[in-house]
Short mmCIF file of C-alpha atoms in Angstrom, two decimals:
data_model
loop_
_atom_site.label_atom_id
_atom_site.label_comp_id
_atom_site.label_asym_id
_atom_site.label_seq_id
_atom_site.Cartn_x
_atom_site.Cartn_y
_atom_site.Cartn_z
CA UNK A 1250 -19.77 17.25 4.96
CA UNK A 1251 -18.87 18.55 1.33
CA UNK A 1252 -15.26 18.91 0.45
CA UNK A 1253 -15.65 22.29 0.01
CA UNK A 1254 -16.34 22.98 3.53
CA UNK A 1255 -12.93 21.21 4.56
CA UNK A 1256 -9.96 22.83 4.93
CA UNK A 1257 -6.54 20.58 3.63
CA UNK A 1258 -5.55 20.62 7.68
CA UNK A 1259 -8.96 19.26 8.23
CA UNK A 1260 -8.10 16.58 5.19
CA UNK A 1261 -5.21 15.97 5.88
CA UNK A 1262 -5.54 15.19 9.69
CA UNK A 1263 -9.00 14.39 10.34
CA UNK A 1264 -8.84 12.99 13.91
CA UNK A 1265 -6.42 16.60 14.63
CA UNK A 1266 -2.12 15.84 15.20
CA UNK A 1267 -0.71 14.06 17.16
CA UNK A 1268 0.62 15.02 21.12
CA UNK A 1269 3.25 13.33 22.42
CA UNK A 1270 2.43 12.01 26.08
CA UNK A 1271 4.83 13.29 28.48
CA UNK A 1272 4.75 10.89 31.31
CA UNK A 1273 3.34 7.15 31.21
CA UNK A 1274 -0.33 5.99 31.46
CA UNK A 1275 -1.38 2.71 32.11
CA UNK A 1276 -4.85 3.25 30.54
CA UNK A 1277 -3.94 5.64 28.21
CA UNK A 1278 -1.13 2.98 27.16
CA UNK A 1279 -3.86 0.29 27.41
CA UNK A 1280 -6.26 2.45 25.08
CA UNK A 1281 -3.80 2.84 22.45
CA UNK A 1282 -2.69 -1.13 22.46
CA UNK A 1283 -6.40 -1.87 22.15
CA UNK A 1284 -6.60 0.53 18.91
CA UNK A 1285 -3.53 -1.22 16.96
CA UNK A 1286 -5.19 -4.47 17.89
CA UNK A 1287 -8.65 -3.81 16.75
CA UNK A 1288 -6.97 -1.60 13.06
CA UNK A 1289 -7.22 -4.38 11.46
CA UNK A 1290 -10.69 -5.19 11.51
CA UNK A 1291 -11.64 -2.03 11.20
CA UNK A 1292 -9.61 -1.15 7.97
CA UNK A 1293 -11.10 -4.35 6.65
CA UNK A 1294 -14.71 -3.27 7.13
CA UNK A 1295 -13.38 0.54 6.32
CA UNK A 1296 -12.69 -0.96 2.53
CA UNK A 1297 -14.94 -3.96 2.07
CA UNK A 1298 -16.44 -3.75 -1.80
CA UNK A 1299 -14.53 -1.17 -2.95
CA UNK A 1300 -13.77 -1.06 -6.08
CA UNK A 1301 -10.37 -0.32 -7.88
CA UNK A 1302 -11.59 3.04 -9.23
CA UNK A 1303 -12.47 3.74 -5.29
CA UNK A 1304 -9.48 2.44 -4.19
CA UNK A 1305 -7.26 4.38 -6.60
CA UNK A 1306 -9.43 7.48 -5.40
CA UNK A 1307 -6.99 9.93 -3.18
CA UNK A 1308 -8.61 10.80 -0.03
CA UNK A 1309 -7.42 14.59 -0.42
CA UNK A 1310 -5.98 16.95 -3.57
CA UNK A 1311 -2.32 15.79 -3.78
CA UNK A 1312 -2.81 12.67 -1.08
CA UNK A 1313 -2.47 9.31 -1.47
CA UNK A 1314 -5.13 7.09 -2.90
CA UNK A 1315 -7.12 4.96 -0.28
CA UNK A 1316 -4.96 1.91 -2.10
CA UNK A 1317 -1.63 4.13 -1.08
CA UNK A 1318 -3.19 4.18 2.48
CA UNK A 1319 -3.69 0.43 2.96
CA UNK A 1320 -0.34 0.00 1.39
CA UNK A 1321 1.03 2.15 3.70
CA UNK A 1322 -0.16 0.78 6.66
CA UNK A 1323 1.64 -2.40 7.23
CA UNK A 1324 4.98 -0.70 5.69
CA UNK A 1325 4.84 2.13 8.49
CA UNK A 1326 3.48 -0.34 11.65
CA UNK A 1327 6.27 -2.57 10.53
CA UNK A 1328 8.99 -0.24 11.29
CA UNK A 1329 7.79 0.27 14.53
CA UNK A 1330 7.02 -3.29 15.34
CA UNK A 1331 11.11 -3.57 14.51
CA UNK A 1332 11.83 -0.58 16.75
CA UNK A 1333 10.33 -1.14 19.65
CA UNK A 1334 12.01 -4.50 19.34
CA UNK A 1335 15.22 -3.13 18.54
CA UNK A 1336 14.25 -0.91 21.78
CA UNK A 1337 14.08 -3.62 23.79
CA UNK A 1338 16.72 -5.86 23.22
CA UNK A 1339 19.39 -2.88 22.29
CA UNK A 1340 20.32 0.16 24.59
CA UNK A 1341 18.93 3.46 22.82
CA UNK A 1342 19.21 2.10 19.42
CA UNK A 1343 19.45 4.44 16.62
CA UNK A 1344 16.76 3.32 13.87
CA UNK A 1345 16.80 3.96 10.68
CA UNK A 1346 14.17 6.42 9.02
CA UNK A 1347 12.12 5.39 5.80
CA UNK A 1348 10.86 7.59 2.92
CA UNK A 1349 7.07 6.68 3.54
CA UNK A 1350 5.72 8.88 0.36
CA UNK A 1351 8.83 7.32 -1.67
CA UNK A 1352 7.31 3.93 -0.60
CA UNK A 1353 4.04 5.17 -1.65
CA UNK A 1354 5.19 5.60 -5.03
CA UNK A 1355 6.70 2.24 -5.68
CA UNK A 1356 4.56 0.28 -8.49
CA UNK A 1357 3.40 -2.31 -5.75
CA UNK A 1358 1.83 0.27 -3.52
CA UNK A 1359 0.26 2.32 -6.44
CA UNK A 1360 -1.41 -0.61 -8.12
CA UNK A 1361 -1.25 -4.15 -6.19
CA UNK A 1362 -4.22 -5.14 -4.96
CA UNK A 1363 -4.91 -4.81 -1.49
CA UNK A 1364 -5.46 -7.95 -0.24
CA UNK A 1365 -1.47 -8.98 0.46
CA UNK A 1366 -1.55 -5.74 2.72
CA UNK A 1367 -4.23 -6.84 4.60
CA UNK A 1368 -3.28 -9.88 5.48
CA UNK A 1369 -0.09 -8.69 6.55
CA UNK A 1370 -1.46 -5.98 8.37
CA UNK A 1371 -3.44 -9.13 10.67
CA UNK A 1372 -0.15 -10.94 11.04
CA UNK A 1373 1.75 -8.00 11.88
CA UNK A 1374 -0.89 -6.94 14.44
CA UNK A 1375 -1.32 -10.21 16.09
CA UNK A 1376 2.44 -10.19 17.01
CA UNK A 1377 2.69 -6.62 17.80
CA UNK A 1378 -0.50 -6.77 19.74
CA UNK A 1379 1.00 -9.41 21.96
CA UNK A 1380 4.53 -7.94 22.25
CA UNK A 1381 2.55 -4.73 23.64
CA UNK A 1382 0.74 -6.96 26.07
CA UNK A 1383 3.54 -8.18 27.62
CA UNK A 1384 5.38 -5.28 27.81
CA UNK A 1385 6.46 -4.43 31.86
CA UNK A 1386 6.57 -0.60 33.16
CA UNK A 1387 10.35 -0.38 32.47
CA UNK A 1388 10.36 -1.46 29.47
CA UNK A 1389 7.73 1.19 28.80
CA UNK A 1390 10.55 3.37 29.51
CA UNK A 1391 12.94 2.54 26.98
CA UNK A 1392 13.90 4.41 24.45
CA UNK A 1393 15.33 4.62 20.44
CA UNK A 1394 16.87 7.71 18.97
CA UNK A 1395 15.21 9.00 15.43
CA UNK A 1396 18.24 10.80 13.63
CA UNK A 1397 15.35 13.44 12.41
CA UNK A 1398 13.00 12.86 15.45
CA UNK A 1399 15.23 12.42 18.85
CA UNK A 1400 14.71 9.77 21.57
CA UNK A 1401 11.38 8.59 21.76
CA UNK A 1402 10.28 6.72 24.47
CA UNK A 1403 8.11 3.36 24.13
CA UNK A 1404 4.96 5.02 25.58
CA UNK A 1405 5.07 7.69 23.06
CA UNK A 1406 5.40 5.22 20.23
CA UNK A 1407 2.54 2.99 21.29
CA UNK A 1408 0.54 6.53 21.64
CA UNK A 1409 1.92 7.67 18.09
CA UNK A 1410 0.96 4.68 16.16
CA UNK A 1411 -2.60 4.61 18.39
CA UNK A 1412 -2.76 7.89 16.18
CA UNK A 1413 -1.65 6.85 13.37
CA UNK A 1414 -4.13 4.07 13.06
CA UNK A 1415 -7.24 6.00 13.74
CA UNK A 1416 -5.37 8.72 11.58
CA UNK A 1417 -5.53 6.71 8.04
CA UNK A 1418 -8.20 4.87 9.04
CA UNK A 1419 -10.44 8.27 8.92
CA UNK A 1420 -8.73 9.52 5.58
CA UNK A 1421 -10.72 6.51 3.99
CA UNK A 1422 -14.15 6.69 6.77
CA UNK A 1423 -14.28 9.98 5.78
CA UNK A 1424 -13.61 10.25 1.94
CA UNK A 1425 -16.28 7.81 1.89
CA UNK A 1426 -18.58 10.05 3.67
CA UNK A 1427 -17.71 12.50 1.50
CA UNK A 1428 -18.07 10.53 -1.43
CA UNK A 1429 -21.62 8.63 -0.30
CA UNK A 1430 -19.97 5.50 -1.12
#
């Protein structure tokens, strides 16, 4: 599909927004540990022999570049691997928010190369991925407080960064589509 034909909602959330689950899932749970564990791979393949000029391409008017993106990635699921740590070992924690587009505009994530990202996106993963899989029912139930966002419960989280994986994984899928790259 031509760019043209998108909207900026449609480029700017290309799998649709996020909804908060409102009561735990063990499948739907399940799903979305099974899509942080597999991001990895996936944004690997997603940006396999791209070159910088691709990279540095943003994946909508006024977005981040694809580079931004991968940089992105471990930054954000990093936070949340530390929450829902904090979440677990602390009673209703209050975390501390992060200026994710101020991060995006920091020389390393606007020019390093992508590699270092990746590989700390696998790391990351690996230990989320088996923090998640060990995780009981109650603990699925515990909860930090956001000073912007509120208390969020564990299954939400797991659910939100589900979405956000598939999320930035399409802006680059689909700018390539766009782009016939």
């Amino acid at each position: 599909m031509e760019t043209t034909t998108l909207s900026l909602e449609q480029l700017r959330f290309p799998v649709g927004r996020f909804e908060y689950p409102s009561v735990y899932q063990t499948a739907l749970t399940q799903k979305s540990i099974d899509v942080i564990a597999d991001l990895p791979a996936q944004l690997r393949a997603a940006v396999e022999g791209l070159t910088d000029e691709q990279l540095d391409t943003p994946y909508r008017p006024g977005g981040w570049t694809i580079r931004q993106v991968v940089h992105h990635l471990p930054d954000s699921h990093m936070n949340s691997y530390t929450r829902f740590r904090l979440a677990l070992t602390e009673e209703r924690p209050v975390i501390k928010p992060y200026d994710e587009n101020g991060w995006a505009q920091l020389p390393d994530a606007q020019t390093a190369p992508i590699q270092s990202s990746l590989q700390l996106l696998d790391a990351l993963h690996q230990r989320w991925v088996l923090l998640l899989r060990s995780m009981t029912f109650p603990q699925w139930h515990r909860t930090f407080v956001h000073p912007e966002g509120g208390e969020m419960f564990l299954f939400q989280t797991v659910g939100m960064y589900d979405w956000h994986s598939r999320h930035h994984l399409a802006h680059i899928t689909t700018l390539k589509t766009r782009m016939g790259w």
